[in-house]
CSV table of C-alpha atoms in Angstrom, one decimal:
chain,number,residue,atom,x,y,z
A,1,MET,CA,-27.8,-17.3,5.4
A,2,GLY,CA,-28.5,-19.5,8.4
A,3,CYS,CA,-29.3,-16.3,10.2
A,4,GLY,CA,-29.8,-18.0,13.6
A,5,TYR,CA,-30.3,-15.4,16.3
A,6,GLY,CA,-30.0,-12.5,13.9
A,7,ARG,CA,-26.9,-10.9,15.4
A,8,ASP,CA,-25.0,-10.5,12.2
A,9,SER,CA,-28.1,-9.4,10.3
A,10,GLU,CA,-28.9,-6.8,12.8
A,11,PHE,CA,-25.3,-5.6,12.9
A,12,LEU,CA,-25.2,-5.2,9.1
A,13,ALA,CA,-28.5,-3.3,9.2
A,14,SER,CA,-27.1,-1.0,11.9
A,15,LEU,CA,-24.3,-0.1,9.5
A,16,GLY,CA,-26.9,1.0,6.9
A,17,PHE,CA,-27.1,-2.1,4.7
A,18,GLU,CA,-30.5,-3.3,3.4
A,19,VAL,CA,-30.4,-6.8,4.7
A,20,THR,CA,-32.2,-10.0,3.7
A,21,ALA,CA,-31.4,-12.8,6.1
A,22,PHE,CA,-32.7,-16.3,5.8
A,23,ASP,CA,-32.8,-19.7,7.5
A,24,VAL,CA,-34.2,-23.0,6.5
A,25,SER,CA,-36.0,-23.3,9.9
A,26,PRO,CA,-39.4,-21.5,10.2
A,27,SER,CA,-39.1,-21.6,13.9
A,28,ALA,CA,-35.7,-19.9,13.8
A,29,ILE,CA,-37.2,-17.1,11.6
A,30,ALA,CA,-40.2,-16.8,13.9
A,31,ALA,CA,-37.9,-16.5,16.9
A,32,VAL,CA,-35.6,-13.9,15.3
A,33,ARG,CA,-38.7,-11.8,14.3
A,34,GLU,CA,-39.9,-12.0,17.9
A,35,ARG,CA,-36.5,-11.1,19.2
A,36,TYR,CA,-36.3,-8.0,16.9
A,37,PRO,CA,-39.9,-6.9,16.3
A,38,ASP,CA,-38.9,-3.5,14.9
A,39,SER,CA,-36.1,-4.8,12.7
A,40,LYS,CA,-35.5,-3.4,9.3
A,41,VAL,CA,-34.1,-6.8,8.3
A,42,ALA,CA,-36.2,-8.9,5.9
A,43,TYR,CA,-36.1,-12.3,7.6
A,44,VAL,CA,-37.1,-15.1,5.2
A,45,VAL,CA,-37.6,-18.8,5.4
A,46,ALA,CA,-35.4,-20.2,2.6
A,47,ASP,CA,-33.1,-23.2,1.9
A,48,LEU,CA,-29.5,-22.4,0.9
A,49,LEU,CA,-29.5,-25.6,-1.1
A,50,ASP,CA,-32.6,-24.6,-3.0
A,51,PRO,CA,-33.0,-20.8,-2.9
A,52,PRO,CA,-35.6,-18.8,-4.8
A,53,ALA,CA,-34.6,-18.4,-8.5
A,54,GLU,CA,-34.9,-14.6,-8.3
A,55,TRP,CA,-32.0,-14.6,-5.8
A,56,ARG,CA,-29.4,-15.5,-8.4
A,57,ARG,CA,-26.7,-12.8,-8.0
A,58,ALA,CA,-29.3,-10.6,-6.3
A,59,PHE,CA,-27.1,-9.6,-3.3
A,60,ASP,CA,-24.4,-7.0,-3.5
A,61,LEU,CA,-22.8,-8.4,-0.4
A,62,VAL,CA,-23.2,-12.0,0.9
A,63,VAL,CA,-21.8,-12.8,4.3
A,64,GLU,CA,-21.2,-16.6,4.8
A,65,ASN,CA,-20.5,-16.8,8.5
A,66,MET,CA,-20.1,-20.4,9.6
A,67,THR,CA,-23.1,-21.7,7.7
A,68,VAL,CA,-21.5,-24.2,5.3
A,69,GLN,CA,-19.4,-25.7,8.1
A,70,ALA,CA,-22.6,-26.5,10.0
A,71,LEU,CA,-23.6,-28.8,7.1
A,72,PRO,CA,-22.3,-32.3,6.7
A,73,VAL,CA,-19.2,-32.5,4.5
A,74,ASP,CA,-21.0,-34.2,1.7
A,75,LEU,CA,-23.1,-31.1,1.3
A,76,HIS,CA,-20.3,-28.6,1.3
A,77,ALA,CA,-19.6,-28.5,-2.4
A,78,ARG,CA,-23.3,-27.9,-3.2
A,79,ALA,CA,-23.7,-25.2,-0.5
A,80,ILE,CA,-20.5,-23.4,-1.6
A,81,ALA,CA,-21.8,-23.3,-5.2
A,82,ARG,CA,-25.1,-21.9,-4.0
A,83,VAL,CA,-23.4,-19.2,-1.9
A,84,ALA,CA,-21.5,-18.1,-5.0
A,85,TRP,CA,-24.7,-18.3,-7.0
A,86,LEU,CA,-26.3,-15.7,-4.6
A,87,THR,CA,-23.4,-13.3,-4.9
A,88,GLY,CA,-23.9,-10.2,-7.1
A,89,GLU,CA,-20.7,-8.3,-6.2
A,90,ARG,CA,-18.9,-9.4,-3.0
A,91,LEU,CA,-18.7,-12.4,-0.7
A,92,LEU,CA,-17.2,-12.5,2.7
A,93,VAL,CA,-16.5,-16.0,4.1
A,94,LEU,CA,-15.8,-16.6,7.8
A,95,ALA,CA,-15.3,-20.1,8.9
A,96,VAL,CA,-13.3,-22.4,11.2
A,97,ALA,CA,-10.3,-23.8,9.4
A,98,ARG,CA,-8.9,-27.3,9.1
A,99,ASP,CA,-6.4,-29.0,7.0
A,100,GLU,CA,-7.2,-31.4,4.1
A,101,GLY,CA,-7.9,-34.9,5.1
A,102,ALA,CA,-10.5,-37.0,6.8
A,103,ALA,CA,-13.5,-35.1,8.0
A,104,PRO,CA,-13.8,-34.7,11.7
A,105,ASP,CA,-16.8,-35.8,13.7
A,106,GLY,CA,-19.1,-32.9,13.7
A,107,PRO,CA,-20.9,-30.6,13.6
A,108,PRO,CA,-19.2,-28.4,12.9
A,109,TRP,CA,-17.2,-29.6,9.9
A,110,PRO,CA,-14.6,-26.8,9.4
A,111,LEU,CA,-13.6,-25.8,5.9
A,112,THR,CA,-10.4,-27.0,4.2
A,113,PRO,CA,-8.2,-24.9,2.0
A,114,SER,CA,-9.7,-26.5,-1.1
A,115,GLU,CA,-13.2,-25.8,0.1
A,116,VAL,CA,-12.4,-22.2,0.7
A,117,GLN,CA,-10.9,-22.0,-2.8
A,118,ALA,CA,-14.0,-23.6,-4.2
A,119,PHE,CA,-15.9,-20.4,-3.6
A,120,GLN,CA,-14.1,-19.2,-6.7
A,121,THR,CA,-17.0,-20.3,-9.0
A,122,ASP,CA,-19.8,-18.7,-10.9
A,123,GLY,CA,-17.6,-15.7,-11.7
A,124,LEU,CA,-16.2,-15.1,-8.2
A,125,SER,CA,-12.4,-14.5,-7.8
A,126,ALA,CA,-10.5,-14.3,-4.5
A,127,VAL,CA,-9.4,-10.9,-3.4
A,128,ARG,CA,-8.0,-12.0,0.0
A,129,VAL,CA,-7.9,-15.4,1.7
A,130,ARG,CA,-6.4,-15.4,5.1
A,131,ARG,CA,-6.1,-18.3,7.6
A,132,ASP,CA,-4.8,-18.0,11.1
A,133,GLU,CA,-4.5,-21.1,13.3
A,134,VAL,CA,-8.2,-21.7,13.6
A,135,ARG,CA,-10.2,-19.4,11.3
A,136,TRP,CA,-10.6,-18.5,7.6
A,137,THR,CA,-11.4,-14.9,6.5
A,138,ALA,CA,-11.9,-14.8,2.8
A,139,GLU,CA,-13.2,-12.1,0.4
A,140,PHE,CA,-14.3,-12.8,-3.2
A,141,VAL,CA,-15.6,-10.5,-5.9
A,142,GLN,CA,-17.8,-11.1,-8.9
A,143,GLN,CA,-15.7,-10.8,-12.1
A,144,VAL,CA,-18.3,-11.6,-14.8
A,145,ALA,CA,-20.8,-9.3,-16.3
A,146,MET,CA,-24.3,-9.7,-14.7
A,147,ASN,CA,-27.3,-10.4,-17.0
């Protein structure tokens, strides 16, 4: 999500994953398609806050790499819920870390401990949550039966 220049998407595809990458910006998707014209990645224009209904738990692995933190703090809870909603099996969250308290001027708006824990929704449970001085690395797995 928020695939930007496509680096993460192309890396995952190079590892053998079947990758769908999306961004809300049509110009970003056009640019990444131009950058990687022979890509196996499915680049799609889509909004994290309003994704296609058929994407519910459609992805075995979801990689959330600094997308939520790019959104204003008042959108974090909604975006976190949607990330979880997309996750069929496993979620990897990578983000800049900050302590609880007043939101900094941004962007970005780094994630707090409570925001990282909030990914434990819609059946997701934390497997590993690690914070160094500046960054979160968190892994969650789906614990409920899929319909």
